[in-house]
CSV table of C-alpha atoms in Angstrom, one decimal:
chain,number,residue,atom,x,y,z
X,1,MET,CA,65.2,-32.6,19.4
X,2,GLY,CA,67.1,-35.5,21.0
X,3,LYS,CA,69.2,-35.5,24.1
X,4,LEU,CA,72.9,-34.8,23.9
X,5,PRO,CA,75.0,-38.0,24.0
X,6,SER,CA,77.6,-38.3,26.7
X,7,LEU,CA,81.2,-37.1,25.9
X,8,GLN,CA,84.3,-39.2,26.8
X,9,ARG,CA,87.7,-37.9,27.8
X,10,ASN,CA,89.5,-39.0,24.7
X,11,ASN,CA,87.2,-37.1,22.3
X,12,SER,CA,88.8,-36.3,19.0
X,13,GLN,CA,87.7,-33.9,16.2
X,14,GLY,CA,85.5,-36.6,14.6
X,15,ASN,CA,83.9,-37.5,17.9
X,16,VAL,CA,82.9,-33.8,18.5
X,17,LYS,CA,81.3,-33.6,15.0
X,18,GLN,CA,79.5,-36.9,15.7
X,19,ILE,CA,78.1,-35.5,19.0
X,20,LEU,CA,76.9,-32.2,17.4
X,21,LYS,CA,75.5,-34.0,14.3
X,22,GLY,CA,72.1,-34.8,15.9
X,23,PHE,CA,71.3,-31.1,16.6
X,24,ASP,CA,69.6,-28.8,14.0
X,25,PHE,CA,71.3,-25.5,14.6
X,26,THR,CA,70.3,-24.2,11.1
X,27,ASN,CA,66.6,-23.8,12.1
X,28,PRO,CA,66.5,-22.0,15.4
X,29,SER,CA,63.1,-20.4,14.7
X,30,ARG,CA,61.4,-23.6,15.8
X,31,THR,CA,61.6,-22.4,19.4
X,32,LYS,CA,60.2,-19.2,21.0
X,33,ASN,CA,63.6,-17.9,22.3
X,34,SER,CA,65.3,-18.1,18.9
X,35,GLN,CA,67.9,-15.5,19.8
X,36,ARG,CA,69.4,-17.6,22.6
X,37,VAL,CA,69.4,-20.6,20.3
X,38,ARG,CA,71.2,-18.7,17.6
X,39,ASN,CA,73.8,-17.5,20.2
X,40,ILE,CA,74.3,-21.1,21.4
X,41,THR,CA,74.5,-22.3,17.8
X,42,SER,CA,77.1,-19.7,16.9
X,43,ARG,CA,79.1,-20.7,20.0
X,44,VAL,CA,79.0,-24.4,19.1
X,45,LYS,CA,80.0,-23.6,15.5
X,46,SER,CA,82.9,-21.5,16.6
X,47,THR,CA,83.9,-24.4,19.0
X,48,ILE,CA,83.7,-26.8,16.1
X,49,GLN,CA,86.0,-24.6,14.0
X,50,PHE,CA,88.6,-24.8,16.8
X,51,VAL,CA,88.2,-28.5,17.4
X,52,PRO,CA,91.6,-29.4,15.7
X,53,SER,CA,93.5,-27.1,18.1
X,54,ILE,CA,91.5,-28.3,21.0
X,55,GLY,CA,92.2,-32.0,20.1
X,56,GLN,CA,95.9,-31.3,20.3
X,57,MET,CA,95.5,-30.0,23.9
X,58,LYS,CA,96.3,-32.3,26.7
X,59,ASN,CA,93.4,-31.3,28.9
X,60,LEU,CA,89.8,-31.2,27.4
X,61,ARG,CA,88.0,-30.5,30.7
X,62,ASP,CA,87.2,-26.9,29.9
X,63,PHE,CA,85.8,-27.9,26.5
X,64,GLN,CA,83.8,-30.7,28.1
X,65,LYS,CA,82.3,-28.3,30.7
X,66,GLU,CA,81.4,-25.9,28.0
X,67,ILE,CA,79.7,-28.7,26.1
X,68,ASN,CA,77.8,-29.9,29.2
X,69,GLN,CA,76.7,-26.3,29.8
X,70,ASP,CA,75.4,-26.0,26.3
X,71,ARG,CA,73.7,-29.4,26.6
X,72,LYS,CA,72.0,-28.2,29.8
X,73,THR,CA,71.0,-25.0,28.1
X,74,LEU,CA,69.5,-26.9,25.2
X,75,GLU,CA,67.6,-29.2,27.5
X,76,GLU,CA,66.1,-26.3,29.3
X,77,GLN,CA,65.2,-24.7,26.0
X,78,ARG,CA,63.6,-28.0,24.9
X,79,LEU,CA,61.5,-28.1,28.0
X,80,ALA,CA,60.4,-24.5,27.5
X,81,GLN,CA,59.5,-25.4,23.9
X,82,ASP,CA,57.5,-28.4,25.0
X,83,SER,CA,55.6,-26.1,27.4
X,84,GLN,CA,55.0,-23.6,24.7
X,85,ASN,CA,53.8,-26.4,22.3
X,86,THR,CA,51.4,-27.7,25.0
X,87,ARG,CA,49.9,-24.1,25.4
X,88,LEU,CA,49.7,-23.8,21.7
X,89,ILE,CA,47.8,-27.1,21.4
X,90,LYS,CA,45.3,-25.9,24.1
X,91,ILE,CA,44.9,-22.7,22.2
X,92,GLN,CA,44.3,-24.6,19.0
X,93,GLN,CA,41.7,-26.8,20.7
X,94,LYS,CA,40.0,-23.7,22.0
X,95,GLU,CA,40.1,-22.2,18.5
X,96,ARG,CA,38.6,-25.4,17.0
X,97,CYS,CA,35.8,-25.2,19.6
X,98,ILE,CA,35.2,-21.6,18.8
X,99,ASN,CA,35.3,-22.3,15.0
X,100,GLU,CA,32.7,-25.1,15.4
X,101,GLN,CA,30.5,-22.8,17.4
X,102,TYR,CA,30.9,-20.2,14.7
X,103,ILE,CA,30.0,-22.7,12.0
X,104,GLN,CA,26.9,-23.8,13.9
X,105,GLN,CA,25.9,-20.2,14.5
X,106,LYS,CA,26.6,-19.4,10.9
X,107,LYS,CA,24.3,-22.3,9.9
X,108,LYS,CA,21.6,-21.0,12.3
X,109,MET,CA,22.0,-17.5,10.8
X,110,GLY,CA,21.5,-19.0,7.3
X,111,GLU,CA,18.3,-20.8,8.4
X,112,THR,CA,17.1,-17.7,10.2
X,113,LEU,CA,17.8,-15.6,7.0
X,114,GLU,CA,15.8,-18.1,4.9
X,115,ILE,CA,12.9,-17.8,7.4
X,116,LEU,CA,13.1,-14.1,7.2
X,117,VAL,CA,13.1,-14.2,3.4
X,118,GLN,CA,10.1,-16.5,3.4
X,119,GLN,CA,8.3,-14.2,5.9
X,120,ALA,CA,9.2,-11.2,3.7
X,121,GLU,CA,7.7,-13.0,0.6
X,122,GLU,CA,4.6,-14.0,2.5
X,123,PHE,CA,4.2,-10.4,3.7
X,124,ASN,CA,4.8,-9.1,0.2
X,125,GLU,CA,2.0,-11.4,-1.1
X,126,GLU,CA,-0.3,-10.3,1.6
X,127,GLN,CA,0.5,-6.7,1.0
X,128,ARG,CA,-0.1,-7.2,-2.8
X,129,LYS,CA,-3.6,-8.7,-2.0
X,130,MET,CA,-4.4,-5.7,0.3
X,131,ASN,CA,-3.3,-3.3,-2.4
X,132,GLU,CA,-5.5,-5.1,-5.0
X,133,GLU,CA,-8.5,-5.1,-2.5
X,134,LEU,CA,-8.0,-1.4,-1.8
X,135,GLU,CA,-7.8,-0.6,-5.6
X,136,ARG,CA,-10.9,-2.7,-6.2
X,137,LYS,CA,-12.8,-0.8,-3.4
X,138,LYS,CA,-11.6,2.5,-4.8
X,139,THR,CA,-12.8,1.5,-8.3
X,140,SER,CA,-16.2,0.3,-7.0
X,141,VAL,CA,-16.7,3.6,-5.1
X,142,VAL,CA,-15.9,5.6,-8.2
X,143,ILE,CA,-18.2,3.4,-10.3
X,144,LYS,CA,-21.0,3.8,-7.8
X,145,GLN,CA,-20.5,7.6,-7.7
X,146,ASP,CA,-20.6,7.7,-11.6
X,147,ASP,CA,-23.8,5.6,-11.7
X,148,ARG,CA,-25.4,7.8,-9.1
X,149,ARG,CA,-24.4,10.9,-11.0
X,150,GLU,CA,-25.8,9.5,-14.2
X,151,LYS,CA,-29.1,8.6,-12.5
X,152,GLU,CA,-29.3,12.1,-11.1
X,153,GLN,CA,-28.7,13.6,-14.5
X,154,ASP,CA,-31.3,11.3,-16.1
X,155,LEU,CA,-33.8,12.3,-13.3
X,156,LYS,CA,-33.1,15.9,-13.9
X,157,LYS,CA,-33.6,15.5,-17.7
X,158,LYS,CA,-36.9,13.7,-17.1
X,159,ASP,CA,-38.0,16.4,-14.7
X,160,GLU,CA,-37.2,19.1,-17.3
X,161,ILE,CA,-39.1,17.2,-20.0
X,162,GLU,CA,-42.1,16.8,-17.7
X,163,ASN,CA,-42.0,20.4,-16.7
X,164,GLN,CA,-41.9,21.4,-20.4
X,165,LYS,CA,-44.8,19.1,-21.2
X,166,LYS,CA,-46.8,20.6,-18.2
X,167,GLU,CA,-46.0,24.1,-19.3
X,168,GLN,CA,-47.1,23.3,-22.8
X,169,THR,CA,-50.3,21.8,-21.5
X,170,LEU,CA,-50.9,24.9,-19.4
X,171,GLN,CA,-50.4,27.1,-22.4
X,172,GLU,CA,-52.9,25.1,-24.4
X,173,TYR,CA,-55.4,25.3,-21.5
X,174,ARG,CA,-54.9,29.1,-21.4
X,175,HIS,CA,-55.5,29.3,-25.2
X,176,GLU,CA,-58.7,27.2,-24.9
X,177,ILE,CA,-59.9,29.5,-22.1
X,178,LYS,CA,-59.3,32.5,-24.3
X,179,ILE,CA,-61.3,30.9,-27.1
X,180,LEU,CA,-64.1,30.0,-24.7
X,181,GLU,CA,-64.2,33.5,-23.3
X,182,GLU,CA,-64.5,34.9,-26.9
X,183,GLU,CA,-67.3,32.4,-27.6
X,184,HIS,CA,-69.0,33.4,-24.4
X,185,LYS,CA,-68.9,37.1,-25.5
X,186,GLU,CA,-70.4,36.2,-28.8
X,187,LEU,CA,-73.2,34.2,-27.1
X,188,ARG,CA,-73.9,37.2,-24.9
X,189,LYS,CA,-74.2,39.4,-28.0
X,190,LYS,CA,-76.6,36.9,-29.6
X,191,LYS,CA,-78.6,36.8,-26.4
X,192,LYS,CA,-79.0,40.6,-26.4
X,193,GLN,CA,-80.2,40.4,-30.0
X,194,LEU,CA,-82.7,37.6,-29.2
X,195,MET,CA,-84.0,39.6,-26.2
X,196,ILE,CA,-85.5,42.1,-28.7
X,197,TYR,CA,-87.6,39.3,-30.2
X,198,HIS,CA,-88.5,38.2,-26.7
X,199,ASP,CA,-89.8,41.6,-25.8
X,200,PHE,CA,-91.6,41.9,-29.0
X,201,LEU,CA,-93.3,38.6,-28.5
X,202,ASN,CA,-94.3,39.5,-25.0
X,203,ASP,CA,-95.9,42.7,-26.4
X,204,VAL,CA,-97.7,40.6,-29.0
X,205,ILE,CA,-99.0,38.2,-26.3
X,206,LYS,CA,-100.2,41.1,-24.3
X,207,LEU,CA,-102.1,42.5,-27.4
X,208,GLN,CA,-103.5,39.0,-28.1
X,209,LYS,CA,-104.8,38.9,-24.6
X,210,GLU,CA,-106.3,42.3,-24.9
X,211,GLU,CA,-107.9,41.3,-28.2
X,212,ARG,CA,-109.3,38.1,-26.7
X,213,ASP,CA,-110.7,40.1,-23.8
X,214,SER,CA,-112.4,42.4,-26.3
X,215,ASN,CA,-113.6,39.3,-28.3
X,216,GLN,CA,-112.3,40.9,-31.5
X,217,GLN,CA,-111.1,38.1,-33.6
X,218,GLN,CA,-109.9,38.6,-37.1
X,219,ASP,CA,-108.7,36.0,-39.5
X,220,GLU,CA,-105.8,37.9,-40.7
X,221,VAL,CA,-104.8,38.8,-37.3
X,222,GLU,CA,-105.1,35.2,-36.2
X,223,LYS,CA,-103.0,34.1,-39.0
X,224,ASN,CA,-100.4,36.7,-38.2
X,225,VAL,CA,-100.6,35.9,-34.6
X,226,ASN,CA,-100.3,32.1,-35.3
X,227,GLY,CA,-97.2,32.8,-37.4
X,228,ILE,CA,-95.9,35.1,-34.7
X,229,ILE,CA,-96.6,32.4,-32.1
X,230,GLU,CA,-94.8,29.8,-34.1
X,231,ARG,CA,-91.9,32.1,-34.5
X,232,PHE,CA,-92.0,32.9,-30.8
X,233,ASN,CA,-92.0,29.2,-29.9
X,234,TYR,CA,-89.1,28.6,-32.2
X,235,LEU,CA,-87.3,31.6,-30.7
X,236,GLN,CA,-88.2,30.4,-27.2
X,237,LYS,CA,-86.8,27.0,-28.0
X,238,GLU,CA,-83.7,28.6,-29.4
X,239,ALA,CA,-83.4,30.8,-26.4
X,240,GLU,CA,-83.7,27.8,-24.0
X,241,LYS,CA,-81.2,25.9,-26.1
X,242,PHE,CA,-78.9,28.9,-26.0
X,243,ILE,CA,-79.4,29.2,-22.2
X,244,ASN,CA,-78.6,25.6,-21.7
X,245,GLU,CA,-75.5,25.8,-23.9
X,246,GLN,CA,-74.5,28.9,-22.0
X,247,LYS,CA,-74.9,27.0,-18.7
X,248,GLU,CA,-72.9,24.1,-20.1
X,249,MET,CA,-70.2,26.4,-21.3
X,250,GLU,CA,-70.1,28.1,-17.9
X,251,GLN,CA,-69.9,24.8,-16.2
X,252,GLU,CA,-67.2,23.7,-18.6
X,253,GLN,CA,-65.4,26.9,-18.1
X,254,ASN,CA,-65.6,26.5,-14.3
X,255,GLU,CA,-64.4,22.9,-14.7
X,256,ILE,CA,-61.5,24.2,-16.8
X,257,LYS,CA,-60.6,26.9,-14.3
X,258,ARG,CA,-60.8,24.3,-11.5
X,259,GLN,CA,-58.5,21.9,-13.5
X,260,ILE,CA,-56.1,24.8,-14.2
X,261,GLN,CA,-56.1,25.7,-10.5
X,262,ASN,CA,-55.4,22.1,-9.6
X,263,LEU,CA,-52.7,21.9,-12.3
X,264,LYS,CA,-51.1,25.0,-11.0
X,265,SER,CA,-51.1,23.6,-7.4
X,266,ASP,CA,-49.8,20.3,-8.7
X,267,ILE,CA,-47.0,22.0,-10.7
X,268,GLN,CA,-46.2,24.2,-7.7
X,269,SER,CA,-46.1,21.2,-5.3
X,270,GLN,CA,-44.0,19.2,-7.8
X,271,HIS,CA,-41.7,22.2,-8.2
X,272,PHE,CA,-41.2,22.4,-4.5
X,273,GLN,CA,-40.7,18.6,-4.4
X,274,HIS,CA,-38.1,18.9,-7.2
X,275,ILE,CA,-36.4,21.7,-5.3
X,276,SER,CA,-36.4,19.5,-2.2
X,277,ASP,CA,-35.1,16.5,-4.1
X,278,LEU,CA,-32.4,18.6,-5.7
X,279,TYR,CA,-31.4,19.9,-2.3
X,280,VAL,CA,-31.2,16.3,-1.0
X,281,LEU,CA,-29.3,15.2,-4.0
X,282,LYS,CA,-26.9,18.1,-3.7
X,283,ARG,CA,-26.4,17.3,0.0
X,284,ASP,CA,-25.8,13.6,-0.9
X,285,ILE,CA,-23.3,14.7,-3.6
X,286,ASP,CA,-21.5,16.9,-1.0
X,287,GLU,CA,-21.4,14.0,1.4
X,288,ILE,CA,-20.1,11.6,-1.2
X,289,ASN,CA,-17.4,14.2,-2.3
X,290,GLN,CA,-16.4,14.6,1.4
X,291,ASP,CA,-16.3,10.8,1.8
X,292,ASN,CA,-14.2,10.5,-1.4
X,293,SER,CA,-11.9,13.3,-0.2
X,294,GLU,CA,-11.5,11.5,3.2
X,295,LEU,CA,-11.0,8.2,1.5
X,296,LEU,CA,-8.4,9.8,-0.9
X,297,VAL,CA,-6.6,11.3,2.1
X,298,ASN,CA,-6.7,7.9,4.0
X,299,VAL,CA,-5.4,6.1,0.9
X,300,GLU,CA,-2.6,8.7,0.4
X,301,GLY,CA,-1.7,8.4,4.1
X,302,LYS,CA,-1.6,4.6,3.9
X,303,PHE,CA,0.5,4.7,0.7
X,304,SER,CA,2.8,7.2,2.5
X,305,ASP,CA,3.1,5.0,5.5
X,306,LEU,CA,3.7,1.9,3.3
X,307,ARG,CA,6.4,3.8,1.4
X,308,GLY,CA,8.1,4.8,4.7
X,309,LYS,CA,7.9,1.2,6.0
X,310,HIS,CA,9.0,0.0,2.7
X,311,LEU,CA,12.2,2.2,2.9
X,312,ASP,CA,12.8,1.0,6.5
X,313,TYR,CA,12.5,-2.6,5.4
X,314,GLY,CA,14.7,-2.0,2.4
X,315,GLN,CA,17.5,-0.6,4.8
X,316,ILE,CA,16.9,-3.6,7.2
X,317,TYR,CA,17.1,-6.1,4.4
X,318,PHE,CA,20.2,-4.4,3.0
X,319,GLY,CA,21.9,-4.6,6.4
X,320,ILE,CA,21.0,-8.3,6.7
X,321,ASN,CA,22.2,-9.0,3.2
X,322,ASN,CA,25.5,-7.3,4.0
X,323,LEU,CA,25.9,-9.4,7.2
X,324,TYR,CA,25.0,-12.5,5.2
X,325,GLN,CA,27.6,-11.7,2.5
X,326,GLU,CA,30.3,-10.8,5.1
X,327,TYR,CA,30.0,-13.8,7.4
X,328,ILE,CA,28.2,-16.6,5.5
X,329,LEU,CA,29.0,-16.6,1.8
X,330,LEU,CA,32.2,-18.1,0.5
X,331,PRO,CA,34.8,-15.7,-0.8
X,332,SER,CA,34.2,-16.7,-4.4
X,333,THR,CA,34.0,-13.9,-7.0
X,334,LEU,CA,31.4,-15.6,-9.1
X,335,LYS,CA,29.3,-16.5,-6.1
X,336,LYS,CA,29.6,-13.0,-4.7
X,337,THR,CA,28.5,-11.6,-8.0
X,338,ASN,CA,25.4,-13.9,-8.2
X,339,ASN,CA,24.5,-13.2,-4.6
X,340,GLN,CA,24.9,-9.5,-5.2
X,341,TYR,CA,22.6,-9.8,-8.2
X,342,GLY,CA,20.1,-11.8,-6.2
X,343,ALA,CA,20.3,-9.3,-3.3
X,344,ASP,CA,19.7,-6.4,-5.6
X,345,LYS,CA,16.8,-8.1,-7.2
X,346,LYS,CA,15.2,-9.0,-3.8
X,347,GLN,CA,16.0,-5.4,-2.7
X,348,GLU,CA,14.0,-4.0,-5.6
X,349,GLN,CA,11.1,-6.4,-4.9
X,350,ILE,CA,11.1,-5.4,-1.2
X,351,GLU,CA,11.3,-1.7,-2.1
X,352,GLU,CA,8.2,-2.2,-4.3
X,353,GLU,CA,6.1,-3.5,-1.4
X,354,SER,CA,5.6,-2.6,2.2
X,355,SER,CA,5.4,-4.4,5.5
X,356,ASN,CA,3.7,-4.1,8.9
X,357,LYS,CA,4.9,-3.2,12.4
X,358,ASP,CA,5.1,-6.7,13.8
X,359,THR,CA,7.4,-8.1,11.1
X,360,THR,CA,9.5,-5.0,11.5
X,361,GLN,CA,9.9,-5.6,15.2
X,362,LEU,CA,10.8,-9.2,14.6
X,363,LEU,CA,13.4,-8.3,12.0
X,364,LEU,CA,14.9,-5.7,14.3
X,365,GLU,CA,15.1,-8.1,17.2
X,366,LYS,CA,16.8,-10.8,15.0
X,367,LEU,CA,19.2,-8.2,13.6
X,368,ASN,CA,20.1,-7.0,17.0
X,369,ALA,CA,20.7,-10.6,18.1
X,370,ILE,CA,23.0,-11.2,15.1
X,371,GLN,CA,24.9,-8.0,15.8
X,372,ARG,CA,25.4,-8.9,19.4
X,373,TYR,CA,26.6,-12.4,18.5
X,374,LEU,CA,29.0,-11.0,15.8
X,375,THR,CA,30.3,-8.4,18.3
X,376,THR,CA,31.0,-11.1,20.9
X,377,LEU,CA,32.7,-13.3,18.3
X,378,LYS,CA,34.8,-10.5,17.1
X,379,ALA,CA,35.9,-9.7,20.7
X,380,VAL,CA,36.9,-13.4,21.2
X,381,LYS,CA,38.9,-13.4,18.0
X,382,ASP,CA,40.6,-10.1,18.9
X,383,LYS,CA,41.6,-11.5,22.3
X,384,PHE,CA,42.9,-14.7,20.8
X,385,LYS,CA,45.0,-12.7,18.3
X,386,GLN,CA,46.4,-10.7,21.2
X,387,ASP,CA,47.3,-13.8,23.1
X,388,CYS,CA,48.7,-15.7,20.1
X,389,PRO,CA,50.1,-13.1,17.6
X,390,ASN,CA,52.1,-15.7,15.6
X,391,TYR,CA,49.2,-18.2,15.3
X,392,GLN,CA,48.2,-19.1,11.7
X,393,PRO,CA,44.6,-20.5,11.4
X,394,LEU,CA,44.1,-23.9,9.9
X,395,TYR,CA,41.6,-22.6,7.4
X,396,LYS,CA,40.0,-19.3,6.4
X,397,ASP,CA,36.2,-18.7,6.3
């Protein structure tokens, strides 16, 4: 707005219009005190309407005073407007500085979010490897247990087969012993029968000695005696052979009894050894079952902890993703849709895996820092809006 030109005494109606032509009374909203400007404008317009009657008056001093007063008022208003514009420029400069800081901080937040996403992917890969290693160890333990169970079953079957063979051998020995005992009884009977001939021959020998003593030799008797002697010799040889066979049978019987006794003792010791081995195997199986139960409990506990951590990380990532979409992404519908799809996909991937305590603490610290920064930035914006309610920002984020 320019200064009012000076008025002369011989102003006419055209001169007044020329004076007021440089002022824009139709747009009083350009200044803060718009009501006063509107009042002054209405007064000037009313004065312009009465200019013809005023031009006919002899003395225009009152009108000139009024014009001067209006000019003074407009000059004061211009100065106030310049002061308001200076304050507005300072506020705009401060806002630009805050916007630049906000853009830089937003860029840092984007970089931090990329780092967090990379760390989450690295942790997910590490967790996947740990799960594969745990599953492989669990499978190896189950395979070892199955192999040991199969070996125990094979050993048990072999022991049963050996016991059956030993029992069968023992039955055969018992049967042979019975047969030998029967043969021994038969030999005893034969021995008793042969003892009759033995006694008879002894009597004959005695008679022969008596006849020799009496020197009574007879041919027939000699022949009979010689036949009897030959028969006796034969019977004596048979008796000796029978006695030798009996001794051999007794020795063989004693040997068989000794072998049977040794076999019984061996079977009994093996039986005790098998019982001891079975007890040891049973104890080992109980220990393996207990270890498997503890391992299963530990695995279930780890899976439960991982699921809990996984849910916590899902919530943390969901909060970070909301902050990222609210303060960083452009307000484009297509881009928001794509980002939402990517966020949901990453959310599902993160919910399928778990994370550790250190990464959780780091994410929480970074999230708290982001929340503090956003709270501070929001407070600064609210204060600026309170100080400048009519301010319109140059651009919207």
